[in-house]
CSV table of C-alpha atoms in Angstrom, one decimal:
chain,number,residue,atom,x,y,z
O,1,MET,CA,12.8,-75.8,11.0
O,2,THR,CA,12.2,-76.6,14.5
O,3,ARG,CA,9.7,-75.2,17.0
O,4,ARG,CA,12.3,-73.4,18.9
O,5,THR,CA,14.1,-72.2,16.0
O,6,LYS,CA,10.7,-70.5,14.9
O,7,LEU,CA,10.2,-69.1,18.3
O,8,VAL,CA,13.9,-67.6,18.0
O,9,LEU,CA,13.1,-65.9,14.7
O,10,GLY,CA,9.8,-64.7,15.7
O,11,LEU,CA,11.2,-63.0,18.4
O,12,ALA,CA,13.9,-61.4,16.4
O,13,LEU,CA,10.9,-60.3,13.9
O,14,LEU,CA,9.2,-58.8,16.9
O,15,PHE,CA,12.5,-56.9,17.9
O,16,LEU,CA,12.8,-55.5,14.6
O,17,LEU,CA,9.2,-54.3,14.3
O,18,ALA,CA,9.2,-52.5,17.5
O,19,LEU,CA,12.1,-50.0,16.1
O,20,VAL,CA,10.2,-49.7,12.7
O,21,GLY,CA,8.2,-46.4,12.7
O,22,ALA,CA,4.6,-46.5,11.6
O,23,ALA,CA,3.3,-44.2,9.2
O,24,LEU,CA,0.8,-41.8,10.9
O,25,ALA,CA,-2.3,-40.9,9.0
O,26,ARG,CA,-5.4,-40.8,11.1
O,27,PRO,CA,-8.1,-38.2,11.2
O,28,GLY,CA,-6.8,-34.8,11.8
O,29,GLY,CA,-3.9,-34.8,9.3
O,30,GLY,CA,-1.1,-35.6,11.9
O,31,GLN,CA,0.9,-36.9,9.2
O,32,SER,CA,1.6,-33.6,7.7
O,33,TYR,CA,2.5,-31.2,10.3
O,34,SER,CA,5.8,-31.6,12.5
O,35,GLY,CA,5.2,-28.4,14.5
O,36,GLY,CA,7.3,-27.1,17.2
O,37,GLY,CA,7.2,-30.3,19.2
O,38,GLY,CA,10.5,-29.0,21.1
O,39,HIS,CA,9.0,-25.8,22.7
O,40,SER,CA,6.5,-26.9,25.8
O,41,SER,CA,5.5,-25.0,28.5
O,42,SER,CA,1.8,-25.1,30.5
O,43,SER,CA,0.0,-22.9,32.5
O,44,GLY,CA,-3.3,-22.9,34.2
O,45,GLY,CA,-5.5,-25.6,35.2
O,46,GLY,CA,-8.3,-28.0,34.0
O,47,GLY,CA,-10.4,-30.7,34.9
O,48,GLY,CA,-10.7,-34.3,33.8
O,49,SER,CA,-7.8,-37.1,34.0
O,50,SER,CA,-4.8,-37.4,32.1
O,51,SER,CA,-2.5,-40.3,31.0
O,52,SER,CA,-0.3,-40.7,28.0
O,53,GLY,CA,-1.1,-44.3,27.1
O,54,GLY,CA,2.5,-45.0,26.4
O,55,SER,CA,3.6,-46.5,29.7
O,56,GLY,CA,3.6,-50.0,28.6
O,57,ASP,CA,5.8,-49.4,25.6
O,58,SER,CA,9.1,-49.0,27.7
O,59,GLY,CA,8.5,-52.2,29.3
O,60,ALA,CA,7.8,-54.3,26.0
O,61,LEU,CA,11.3,-52.6,24.7
O,62,PHE,CA,12.9,-53.9,27.8
O,63,GLU,CA,11.7,-57.2,27.5
O,64,LEU,CA,12.8,-57.5,23.9
O,65,ILE,CA,16.4,-56.2,24.7
O,66,TYR,CA,16.3,-59.1,27.3
O,67,HIS,CA,15.5,-61.6,24.6
O,68,LEU,CA,18.0,-60.0,21.9
O,69,VAL,CA,20.8,-60.6,24.9
O,70,ARG,CA,19.7,-64.2,25.3
O,71,LEU,CA,20.2,-64.6,21.2
O,72,ILE,CA,23.4,-63.6,21.5
O,73,VAL,CA,24.5,-65.7,24.5
O,74,TYR,CA,22.7,-69.1,23.7
O,75,TYR,CA,22.0,-68.9,19.7
O,76,PRO,CA,25.1,-66.4,18.8
O,77,GLU,CA,24.7,-67.6,15.3
O,78,ILE,CA,21.5,-65.6,15.1
O,79,GLY,CA,21.8,-63.2,17.4
O,80,ILE,CA,25.1,-61.6,16.5
O,81,PRO,CA,24.0,-61.0,12.8
O,82,LEU,CA,20.8,-59.6,14.0
O,83,VAL,CA,22.7,-57.1,16.1
O,84,ILE,CA,24.6,-56.0,13.0
O,85,LEU,CA,21.4,-55.5,11.2
O,86,ILE,CA,19.8,-53.4,13.9
O,87,VAL,CA,23.2,-51.1,13.8
O,88,VAL,CA,23.1,-50.7,10.3
O,89,TRP,CA,19.3,-49.8,10.6
O,90,ILE,CA,19.8,-47.1,12.9
O,91,MET,CA,22.8,-45.7,11.2
O,92,TYR,CA,20.4,-45.8,7.9
O,93,SER,CA,17.8,-44.1,10.0
O,94,ALA,CA,19.8,-41.3,11.1
O,95,TYR,CA,21.1,-40.6,7.9
O,96,LYS,CA,17.6,-40.2,6.4
O,97,GLN,CA,16.7,-38.0,9.5
O,98,HIS,CA,19.6,-35.8,8.8
O,99,LYS,CA,18.6,-36.0,5.0
O,100,ASN,CA,15.0,-34.7,5.5
O,101,LYS,CA,16.0,-32.5,8.8
O,102,ASP,CA,14.0,-29.4,7.1
O,103,TRP,CA,10.7,-31.0,7.1
O,104,ASP,CA,11.1,-33.6,10.1
O,105,SER,CA,12.4,-31.2,12.7
O,106,GLY,CA,9.8,-28.5,12.7
O,107,PRO,CA,9.2,-24.7,11.5
O,108,ALA,CA,12.4,-22.5,11.4
O,109,VAL,CA,10.3,-20.0,13.7
O,110,GLN,CA,9.3,-19.9,17.3
O,111,LEU,CA,5.5,-21.0,17.2
O,112,GLN,CA,3.2,-18.1,19.1
O,113,ARG,CA,1.3,-18.8,22.4
O,114,ALA,CA,-2.2,-18.6,21.9
O,115,ILE,CA,-4.0,-15.5,23.8
O,116,PRO,CA,-7.8,-15.6,24.4
O,117,LEU,CA,-10.1,-12.6,22.5
O,118,ASP,CA,-12.4,-12.3,25.3
O,119,ASP,CA,-11.5,-9.0,25.8
O,120,LEU,CA,-13.0,-7.6,22.4
O,121,ARG,CA,-16.6,-8.6,23.8
O,122,ARG,CA,-16.6,-5.9,26.2
O,123,VAL,CA,-16.9,-3.6,23.2
O,124,ASP,CA,-18.7,-5.8,21.2
O,125,PRO,CA,-21.3,-8.1,23.0
O,126,ASN,CA,-22.1,-10.3,19.9
O,127,PHE,CA,-18.2,-11.2,19.1
O,128,SER,CA,-17.8,-14.8,18.9
O,129,GLN,CA,-14.2,-16.4,18.8
O,130,VAL,CA,-15.8,-19.5,17.2
O,131,LEU,CA,-17.5,-17.4,14.8
O,132,PHE,CA,-14.3,-15.5,14.0
O,133,GLU,CA,-12.0,-18.3,13.7
O,134,ASP,CA,-14.4,-20.4,11.3
O,135,PHE,CA,-14.7,-16.9,9.3
O,136,ALA,CA,-10.7,-16.9,9.3
O,137,TYR,CA,-10.4,-20.6,8.2
O,138,ARG,CA,-12.7,-20.5,5.4
O,139,LEU,CA,-11.0,-17.2,4.3
O,140,PHE,CA,-7.5,-18.4,4.4
O,141,SER,CA,-8.4,-21.5,2.3
O,142,THR,CA,-10.5,-19.6,-0.2
O,143,ALA,CA,-7.7,-16.7,-0.7
O,144,HIS,CA,-5.0,-19.1,-1.4
O,145,ARG,CA,-7.0,-21.0,-3.9
O,146,ALA,CA,-8.0,-17.6,-5.6
O,147,ARG,CA,-3.9,-16.6,-5.5
O,148,HIS,CA,-3.1,-17.6,-9.1
O,149,ALA,CA,-5.3,-14.5,-10.7
O,150,ALA,CA,-6.1,-11.1,-10.0
O,151,ASP,CA,-9.7,-11.5,-11.0
O,152,ALA,CA,-10.1,-14.6,-8.6
O,153,LEU,CA,-8.7,-12.5,-6.0
O,154,ALA,CA,-10.9,-9.8,-6.7
O,155,THR,CA,-13.8,-12.2,-5.6
O,156,ILE,CA,-12.8,-11.8,-1.8
O,157,ALA,CA,-11.6,-8.0,-2.1
O,158,PRO,CA,-14.0,-7.0,0.4
O,159,TYR,CA,-12.3,-9.0,3.0
O,160,VAL,CA,-8.5,-9.2,1.8
O,161,ALA,CA,-6.9,-5.4,1.8
O,162,GLU,CA,-5.3,-4.5,-1.6
O,163,PRO,CA,-1.6,-5.2,0.0
O,164,ALA,CA,-2.7,-8.4,1.5
O,165,ARG,CA,-3.9,-9.6,-2.0
O,166,GLN,CA,-0.8,-8.5,-3.7
O,167,ALA,CA,1.3,-10.5,-1.1
O,168,LEU,CA,-0.6,-13.5,-1.9
O,169,ALA,CA,0.0,-13.0,-5.5
O,170,LYS,CA,3.6,-13.0,-5.2
O,171,ARG,CA,3.5,-16.3,-3.3
O,172,LYS,CA,5.8,-19.2,-4.7
O,173,PRO,CA,5.3,-20.2,-7.2
O,174,PRO,CA,3.3,-17.0,-8.5
O,175,GLY,CA,0.7,-17.8,-10.9
O,176,GLU,CA,0.4,-21.6,-10.1
O,177,ARG,CA,-3.1,-22.6,-9.0
O,178,VAL,CA,-3.4,-24.1,-5.7
O,179,GLU,CA,-5.6,-27.1,-5.7
O,180,SER,CA,-6.1,-27.7,-2.0
O,181,VAL,CA,-5.3,-26.0,1.5
O,182,VAL,CA,-5.1,-28.0,4.7
O,183,ILE,CA,-4.8,-26.3,7.9
O,184,GLY,CA,-2.9,-27.8,10.5
O,185,ALA,CA,-3.2,-25.3,13.2
O,186,MET,CA,-4.6,-21.7,13.9
O,187,ARG,CA,-4.0,-19.8,16.9
O,188,SER,CA,-4.6,-16.2,17.8
O,189,PHE,CA,-1.7,-14.3,19.1
O,190,ARG,CA,-2.4,-10.5,19.0
O,191,LEU,CA,-5.3,-8.3,19.8
O,192,ASP,CA,-5.7,-4.6,19.6
O,193,ILE,CA,-8.7,-2.8,21.4
O,194,PRO,CA,-8.4,1.2,21.2
O,195,PRO,CA,-9.5,3.5,24.0
O,196,ALA,CA,-12.2,4.8,22.2
O,197,ALA,CA,-14.1,4.1,18.9
O,198,ARG,CA,-13.0,7.5,17.3
O,199,ASP,CA,-10.4,10.2,18.2
O,200,ARG,CA,-10.7,13.7,18.7
O,201,GLU,CA,-10.9,14.6,15.1
O,202,GLY,CA,-13.6,11.8,14.5
O,203,ARG,CA,-11.4,9.5,12.3
O,204,PRO,CA,-12.2,5.7,13.7
O,205,TYR,CA,-9.5,3.9,15.4
O,206,ARG,CA,-8.8,0.3,14.6
O,207,GLU,CA,-9.3,-3.1,16.4
O,208,ARG,CA,-7.1,-5.9,15.2
O,209,ILE,CA,-6.7,-9.8,15.5
O,210,GLY,CA,-3.4,-11.5,14.7
O,211,ILE,CA,-4.0,-15.2,13.5
O,212,GLU,CA,-1.2,-17.5,13.0
O,213,PHE,CA,-1.6,-20.5,10.6
O,214,GLU,CA,0.3,-23.6,9.7
O,215,ALA,CA,-1.1,-25.1,6.7
O,216,ASN,CA,0.0,-27.5,3.8
O,217,VAL,CA,-0.7,-25.4,0.2
O,218,THR,CA,-0.5,-27.9,-2.4
O,219,THR,CA,-0.2,-26.6,-6.1
O,220,ALA,CA,-0.2,-29.2,-9.4
O,221,LYS,CA,3.3,-29.9,-8.7
O,222,LYS,CA,4.4,-29.8,-5.1
O,223,THR,CA,2.9,-29.1,-1.5
O,224,TYR,CA,4.4,-26.4,0.5
O,225,TYR,CA,4.5,-26.4,4.3
O,226,SER,CA,3.8,-22.6,5.6
O,227,VAL,CA,3.8,-20.7,9.4
O,228,GLU,CA,2.3,-17.2,8.4
O,229,SER,CA,0.5,-14.6,10.3
O,230,TRP,CA,-2.6,-12.7,9.2
O,231,LEU,CA,-3.4,-9.4,10.7
O,232,PHE,CA,-7.3,-8.8,10.7
O,233,GLY,CA,-8.6,-5.2,11.0
O,234,ARG,CA,-12.0,-3.3,11.6
O,235,GLU,CA,-13.1,-0.1,12.5
O,236,ALA,CA,-13.6,0.1,16.2
O,237,GLY,CA,-17.3,0.2,17.5
O,238,ARG,CA,-18.5,-2.5,14.9
O,239,GLN,CA,-20.6,-5.2,16.1
O,240,GLY,CA,-20.4,-9.2,15.4
O,241,LYS,CA,-22.7,-10.6,12.8
O,242,PRO,CA,-25.0,-13.6,14.6
O,243,PRO,CA,-24.8,-17.1,13.4
O,244,GLY,CA,-26.5,-18.1,10.4
O,245,ALA,CA,-24.9,-15.5,8.1
O,246,SER,CA,-23.7,-16.5,4.7
O,247,LYS,CA,-21.0,-18.8,4.4
O,248,SER,CA,-19.5,-17.0,1.2
O,249,PHE,CA,-18.0,-13.7,1.1
O,250,PRO,CA,-20.9,-11.3,0.3
O,251,CYS,CA,-20.5,-7.6,0.5
O,252,PRO,CA,-20.1,-7.1,4.2
O,253,ASN,CA,-22.5,-3.9,4.1
O,254,CYS,CA,-25.5,-4.5,2.3
O,255,GLY,CA,-25.1,-8.4,2.0
O,256,ALA,CA,-25.7,-8.7,-1.7
O,257,PRO,CA,-23.7,-11.3,-3.8
O,258,TRP,CA,-20.1,-9.6,-4.2
O,259,GLN,CA,-19.6,-7.7,-7.6
O,260,ALA,CA,-17.4,-5.0,-8.3
O,261,SER,CA,-18.6,-1.8,-9.6
O,262,SER,CA,-16.5,-0.5,-12.5
O,263,THR,CA,-15.0,2.1,-10.3
O,264,GLY,CA,-12.8,-0.5,-8.5
O,265,THR,CA,-12.5,-3.8,-7.0
O,266,GLN,CA,-13.0,-2.6,-3.8
O,267,VAL,CA,-16.4,-0.8,-4.4
O,268,CYS,CA,-19.7,-2.8,-4.1
O,269,ALA,CA,-21.8,-2.6,-7.6
O,270,SER,CA,-25.2,-2.9,-5.5
O,271,CYS,CA,-24.7,-0.4,-2.2
O,272,ASN,CA,-21.5,1.7,-4.1
O,273,GLN,CA,-19.6,1.6,-0.8
O,274,ALA,CA,-15.9,0.9,-0.4
O,275,VAL,CA,-15.4,-2.3,1.5
O,276,ASP,CA,-12.2,-3.7,1.6
O,277,ASN,CA,-11.1,-1.3,4.3
O,278,GLY,CA,-12.9,-2.8,7.5
O,279,ARG,CA,-15.5,0.0,7.6
O,280,PHE,CA,-18.3,-3.3,8.0
O,281,ASP,CA,-16.5,-6.3,9.0
O,282,TRP,CA,-13.3,-8.0,9.4
O,283,SER,CA,-10.4,-7.3,6.9
O,284,VAL,CA,-7.1,-8.6,6.3
O,285,GLU,CA,-4.5,-5.7,6.5
O,286,GLN,CA,-1.4,-7.7,6.3
O,287,ILE,CA,0.2,-10.9,5.4
O,288,SER,CA,3.4,-12.2,6.8
O,289,LEU,CA,5.1,-15.2,5.6
O,290,LEU,CA,7.3,-16.4,8.5
O,291,SER,CA,8.5,-20.0,7.1
O,292,MET,CA,7.7,-22.0,4.4
O,293,ASP,CA,9.3,-25.4,2.9
O,294,GLU,CA,8.4,-28.3,0.5
O,295,ARG,CA,7.0,-31.4,2.2
O,296,PRO,CA,7.8,-34.7,1.3
O,297,PRO,CA,4.7,-37.4,0.6
O,298,THR,CA,2.3,-37.2,3.5
O,299,LEU,CA,0.1,-40.5,2.8
O,300,ILE,CA,2.8,-43.3,2.9
O,301,ALA,CA,5.8,-41.9,4.6
O,302,ASP,CA,7.3,-42.6,7.7
O,303,VAL,CA,6.6,-39.7,10.3
O,304,PRO,CA,7.5,-40.2,14.1
O,305,GLU,CA,4.9,-39.4,16.5
O,306,ARG,CA,6.1,-36.0,18.2
O,307,GLY,CA,4.6,-34.0,21.2
O,308,THR,CA,2.7,-36.7,22.9
O,309,ASP,CA,4.9,-36.3,26.2
O,310,LEU,CA,4.5,-32.9,26.2
O,311,PRO,CA,3.1,-30.9,29.1
O,312,THR,CA,-0.6,-29.8,28.3
O,313,TYR,CA,-1.2,-26.1,27.2
O,314,TYR,CA,-4.1,-25.0,29.6
O,315,GLN,CA,-6.4,-22.2,29.5
O,316,ALA,CA,-5.8,-19.5,32.4
O,317,GLY,CA,-9.4,-20.1,34.3
O,318,ALA,CA,-10.4,-23.0,32.2
O,319,GLU,CA,-11.7,-24.5,35.4
O,320,MET,CA,-14.0,-21.4,36.4
O,321,ALA,CA,-15.2,-21.5,32.6
O,322,PHE,CA,-16.3,-25.0,33.0
O,323,VAL,CA,-18.2,-24.0,36.2
O,324,SER,CA,-19.6,-21.3,34.5
O,325,LEU,CA,-20.8,-23.9,31.6
O,326,GLN,CA,-22.4,-26.3,34.4
O,327,GLN,CA,-24.5,-23.4,36.1
O,328,HIS,CA,-25.9,-22.4,32.7
O,329,ASP,CA,-26.7,-26.2,32.0
O,330,PRO,CA,-26.3,-28.8,34.8
O,331,ASN,CA,-26.4,-31.4,32.4
O,332,ALA,CA,-23.0,-30.3,30.9
O,333,SER,CA,-21.1,-32.6,33.3
O,334,VAL,CA,-17.3,-34.0,32.2
O,335,GLN,CA,-18.6,-37.3,32.5
O,336,ALA,CA,-21.4,-36.3,29.7
O,337,ILE,CA,-19.4,-34.2,27.3
O,338,GLN,CA,-16.4,-37.2,27.3
O,339,GLN,CA,-19.3,-39.9,26.5
O,340,ARG,CA,-20.3,-38.0,23.8
O,341,LEU,CA,-16.5,-37.2,22.8
O,342,HIS,CA,-15.8,-41.1,22.9
O,343,MET,CA,-18.9,-41.6,20.6
O,344,ILE,CA,-17.7,-39.5,17.8
O,345,TYR,CA,-14.0,-40.7,18.4
O,346,ASP,CA,-15.3,-44.3,17.7
O,347,GLU,CA,-17.5,-43.1,14.7
O,348,LEU,CA,-15.1,-41.0,13.1
O,349,ASN,CA,-12.4,-43.8,13.4
O,350,ARG,CA,-14.6,-46.4,11.9
O,351,ALA,CA,-16.1,-44.2,9.1
O,352,TRP,CA,-12.2,-43.2,8.3
O,353,SER,CA,-11.3,-46.9,8.1
O,354,LYS,CA,-13.7,-47.3,5.2
O,355,ASN,CA,-13.0,-44.1,3.4
O,356,ASP,CA,-16.6,-42.8,3.8
O,357,LEU,CA,-17.2,-39.9,6.1
O,358,THR,CA,-21.0,-40.1,5.3
O,359,PRO,CA,-21.8,-41.8,8.9
O,360,ILE,CA,-20.3,-38.6,10.5
O,361,ARG,CA,-21.6,-35.8,8.6
O,362,GLY,CA,-23.7,-34.9,11.8
O,363,LEU,CA,-20.8,-35.1,14.5
O,364,VAL,CA,-18.6,-32.7,12.8
O,365,SER,CA,-18.4,-29.1,11.8
O,366,ASP,CA,-18.9,-27.7,8.2
O,367,GLY,CA,-15.3,-26.9,8.1
O,368,LEU,CA,-13.8,-30.3,9.8
O,369,TYR,CA,-16.1,-32.2,7.2
O,370,ASP,CA,-14.4,-30.4,4.3
O,371,TYR,CA,-10.7,-30.7,5.8
O,372,LEU,CA,-11.4,-34.4,6.4
O,373,SER,CA,-13.1,-35.2,3.1
O,374,TYR,CA,-9.8,-33.8,1.4
O,375,TRP,CA,-7.9,-36.7,3.0
O,376,ILE,CA,-10.2,-39.3,2.2
O,377,GLU,CA,-10.3,-38.2,-1.2
O,378,ALA,CA,-6.5,-38.0,-1.5
O,379,TYR,CA,-6.4,-41.4,-0.5
O,380,LYS,CA,-9.1,-42.7,-3.1
O,381,ARG,CA,-7.0,-41.0,-5.7
O,382,GLN,CA,-3.8,-42.7,-4.7
O,383,GLY,CA,-5.9,-46.3,-4.2
O,384,LEU,CA,-5.2,-46.3,-0.5
O,385,ARG,CA,-7.2,-46.6,2.6
O,386,ASN,CA,-5.8,-45.9,6.0
O,387,LYS,CA,-7.1,-48.8,8.4
O,388,LEU,CA,-7.4,-47.9,12.4
O,389,GLU,CA,-8.0,-50.7,14.3
O,390,GLN,CA,-8.7,-51.3,18.0
O,391,MET,CA,-8.6,-47.5,18.4
O,392,ARG,CA,-9.2,-46.2,22.1
O,393,ILE,CA,-9.0,-43.0,24.1
O,394,THR,CA,-6.8,-43.8,27.2
O,395,GLY,CA,-6.8,-40.2,28.7
O,396,THR,CA,-8.2,-37.0,28.5
O,397,THR,CA,-8.1,-33.7,30.1
O,398,PHE,CA,-10.4,-30.3,29.7
O,399,ALA,CA,-7.7,-28.0,28.6
O,400,LYS,CA,-9.7,-25.1,27.2
O,401,VAL,CA,-13.4,-23.6,27.6
O,402,GLN,CA,-15.1,-20.7,25.9
O,403,ARG,CA,-18.4,-19.1,26.3
O,404,ASP,CA,-20.0,-16.3,24.2
O,405,ARG,CA,-23.2,-15.2,23.2
O,406,TRP,CA,-23.9,-17.8,20.5
O,407,TYR,CA,-21.4,-20.7,21.3
O,408,ASP,CA,-19.7,-22.8,24.3
O,409,ALA,CA,-16.7,-24.6,23.1
O,410,VAL,CA,-14.7,-27.3,25.1
O,411,THR,CA,-10.9,-28.0,24.1
O,412,ILE,CA,-10.1,-31.5,25.2
O,413,ARG,CA,-6.9,-33.0,25.0
O,414,ILE,CA,-7.1,-36.9,24.2
O,415,TRP,CA,-4.3,-39.7,24.6
O,416,ALA,CA,-5.4,-42.8,22.6
O,417,THR,CA,-3.6,-45.7,21.1
O,418,GLY,CA,-4.5,-48.0,18.2
O,419,TYR,CA,-3.4,-50.0,14.9
O,420,ASP,CA,-2.7,-47.3,12.4
O,421,PHE,CA,-1.5,-48.6,9.2
O,422,THR,CA,-2.2,-48.2,5.4
O,423,VAL,CA,-3.3,-50.7,3.0
O,424,ARG,CA,-4.1,-51.0,-1.1
O,425,SER,CA,-7.9,-50.5,-1.7
O,426,SER,CA,-7.5,-52.8,-4.7
O,427,ASP,CA,-6.0,-56.0,-3.0
O,428,GLY,CA,-5.6,-54.9,0.6
O,429,LYS,CA,-1.8,-55.4,0.5
O,430,HIS,CA,0.1,-53.5,3.1
O,431,VAL,CA,1.7,-50.4,2.5
O,432,LYS,CA,2.9,-48.4,5.5
O,433,GLY,CA,2.2,-48.7,9.2
O,434,SER,CA,1.8,-51.5,11.6
O,435,ARG,CA,-0.9,-54.3,12.2
O,436,MET,CA,1.1,-55.7,15.3
O,437,MET,CA,2.4,-52.5,17.5
O,438,LEU,CA,0.4,-50.1,19.1
O,439,ARG,CA,0.9,-46.3,18.3
O,440,PRO,CA,0.1,-44.2,21.2
O,441,TYR,CA,-0.6,-40.4,20.4
O,442,SER,CA,-2.2,-37.0,21.7
O,443,GLU,CA,-4.2,-34.4,20.2
O,444,TYR,CA,-6.4,-31.5,21.3
O,445,TRP,CA,-10.2,-31.8,20.1
O,446,THR,CA,-12.5,-29.2,20.2
O,447,LEU,CA,-16.3,-29.3,20.7
O,448,ILE,CA,-18.9,-26.7,20.0
O,449,ARG,CA,-22.5,-26.3,21.1
O,450,SER,CA,-24.9,-23.5,20.8
O,451,ALA,CA,-25.1,-21.4,23.7
O,452,THR,CA,-28.8,-21.6,23.8
O,453,ARG,CA,-29.0,-25.4,24.1
O,454,ARG,CA,-29.1,-27.3,27.2
O,455,GLY,CA,-29.9,-31.1,28.1
O,456,PRO,CA,-28.0,-34.2,28.0
O,457,ALA,CA,-25.6,-34.9,25.8
O,458,GLN,CA,-26.4,-37.9,23.3
O,459,ALA,CA,-23.7,-41.0,23.6
O,460,ARG,CA,-25.5,-42.2,20.2
O,461,PRO,CA,-25.2,-41.2,16.6
O,462,VAL,CA,-28.9,-40.0,16.6
O,463,CYS,CA,-30.3,-36.5,15.7
O,464,GLY,CA,-30.2,-34.2,18.7
O,465,ASN,CA,-33.6,-32.9,17.6
O,466,CYS,CA,-36.0,-35.7,16.6
O,467,GLY,CA,-34.1,-38.6,18.0
O,468,ALA,CA,-33.8,-40.6,14.4
O,469,PRO,CA,-30.8,-42.3,13.4
O,470,LEU,CA,-28.4,-39.9,12.1
O,471,GLN,CA,-28.8,-39.7,8.6
O,472,ILE,CA,-27.3,-36.0,7.3
O,473,THR,CA,-27.3,-34.3,3.9
O,474,GLN,CA,-24.2,-32.8,2.6
O,475,SER,CA,-25.7,-29.4,3.6
O,476,GLY,CA,-26.0,-30.4,7.0
O,477,GLU,CA,-29.8,-31.2,7.6
O,478,CYS,CA,-31.2,-34.3,9.1
O,479,THR,CA,-33.0,-36.4,6.4
O,480,HIS,CA,-35.9,-37.1,8.8
O,481,CYS,CA,-36.7,-33.5,10.4
O,482,ASN,CA,-35.1,-31.3,7.8
O,483,VAL,CA,-33.2,-29.4,10.9
O,484,HIS,CA,-29.4,-28.2,10.5
O,485,LEU,CA,-27.2,-30.1,13.0
O,486,THR,CA,-23.6,-29.4,12.1
O,487,ALA,CA,-23.4,-26.3,13.6
O,488,GLY,CA,-24.1,-27.4,17.2
O,489,GLU,CA,-27.6,-26.4,17.0
O,490,PHE,CA,-28.6,-29.3,19.3
O,491,ASP,CA,-25.6,-31.2,20.5
O,492,TRP,CA,-21.9,-31.3,20.7
O,493,VAL,CA,-20.1,-31.3,17.3
O,494,LEU,CA,-16.4,-31.9,16.9
O,495,SER,CA,-15.0,-28.7,15.1
O,496,LYS,CA,-11.4,-28.7,15.3
O,497,ILE,CA,-8.6,-31.2,15.6
O,498,GLU,CA,-5.0,-29.9,16.4
O,499,GLN,CA,-1.6,-31.8,16.7
O,500,ASP,CA,0.0,-31.6,20.2
O,501,ASP,CA,3.3,-30.5,18.8
O,502,SER,CA,1.5,-27.3,16.9
O,503,TYR,CA,-1.1,-26.3,19.7
O,504,ARG,CA,-0.4,-23.4,21.7
O,505,GLY,CA,-3.9,-23.1,23.4
């Protein structure tokens, strides 16, 4: 084979590679949530800078097309068959997309636009949206894992009312144990604050929060993608609990480990109080299933990147909220937080590629660590490893800033790119994705830090308390100074990764 023939065949191969979709399997579960990428809108303003990171792709594609035309003109014996192959491949891809339209085109519902919950602090200064969302996240997962049996559901009776428990028990397939729950996105879409704590007859009003979830729920046989809304309610006038409360689900009145009395599943055996009605804490009043369908395999499926070019969902007043944060802590600059973000991004991708999340235990929250661990274990069970190489952030913009009594939280939309492919762990054989074509994408990353913390963010993976190299136990404590780090007590930690085609503020 001559050198010129090798060059021609190489160009042909590059052209085909440019058209082939790569498997998306990076941290955050982007390969599993097709979301509502077609619904675009934006509002408000934000700080920082942004770029999509994909501007070079169109130029490369035109160059490849130019070389293809040259092939047809000067080497028709190669160029014409190549064009035929490309046309056949495009037709086959269109057929596959049509065949899988139920999962590839997003949910059959209009996703809700997130609303802020800040107004609730007018009546409850202790309320923290960060803490509430962590509670809702854990309850959603726990409730689905318990839905297969009435006695299992009874263990969360203080926080899920009887009608909601019945709705879960009837969820398809009824009686089948749920093996895993992965939440792709959650957003608040409703907030009801009554004018007073009680009416004229002394009966308590109700405060309510509506949360919409997108999730993958996996049973022994199938995985289901669902969009569902949960309505949380509690008696008006109740005050939020501070951080450090139990991560389990004890009696919301006395705090004892939950055990139902002999008089009913909603009555605590320790304090003899009925507790599933929101008298003492938030309780799920109603669950509405908006959309559900079966998912294809997620680890090795070819899934197109969606949402990267959508406008950013900015929080109204994000700039003023960030100014407030800087007044509280002058060291909380855009540059300092970005440097911390870049460090977490690099460390997370490095650990992910090795199928070992131990090095980033102190850089992510407990809930996110559990979420990421699910995917690592899924890869290991299938003998696979998702490799991310030359990953880099190409642009950022601050989309949302939240401040309350307990936490500061910043949501940053990142644009990034890199090589994303999957190999077999045993021999390194390529399974899916591309080792040659960069894949641009964007996501929304949320960092949280204790509201009492001040000082510069660390741009190195060290303990924020003692400064030692980051070595964290599974329960979240530094092995050197024994203090807990994963709730943002000393520095910013990553708490959420949300997909751009699902994020709604």
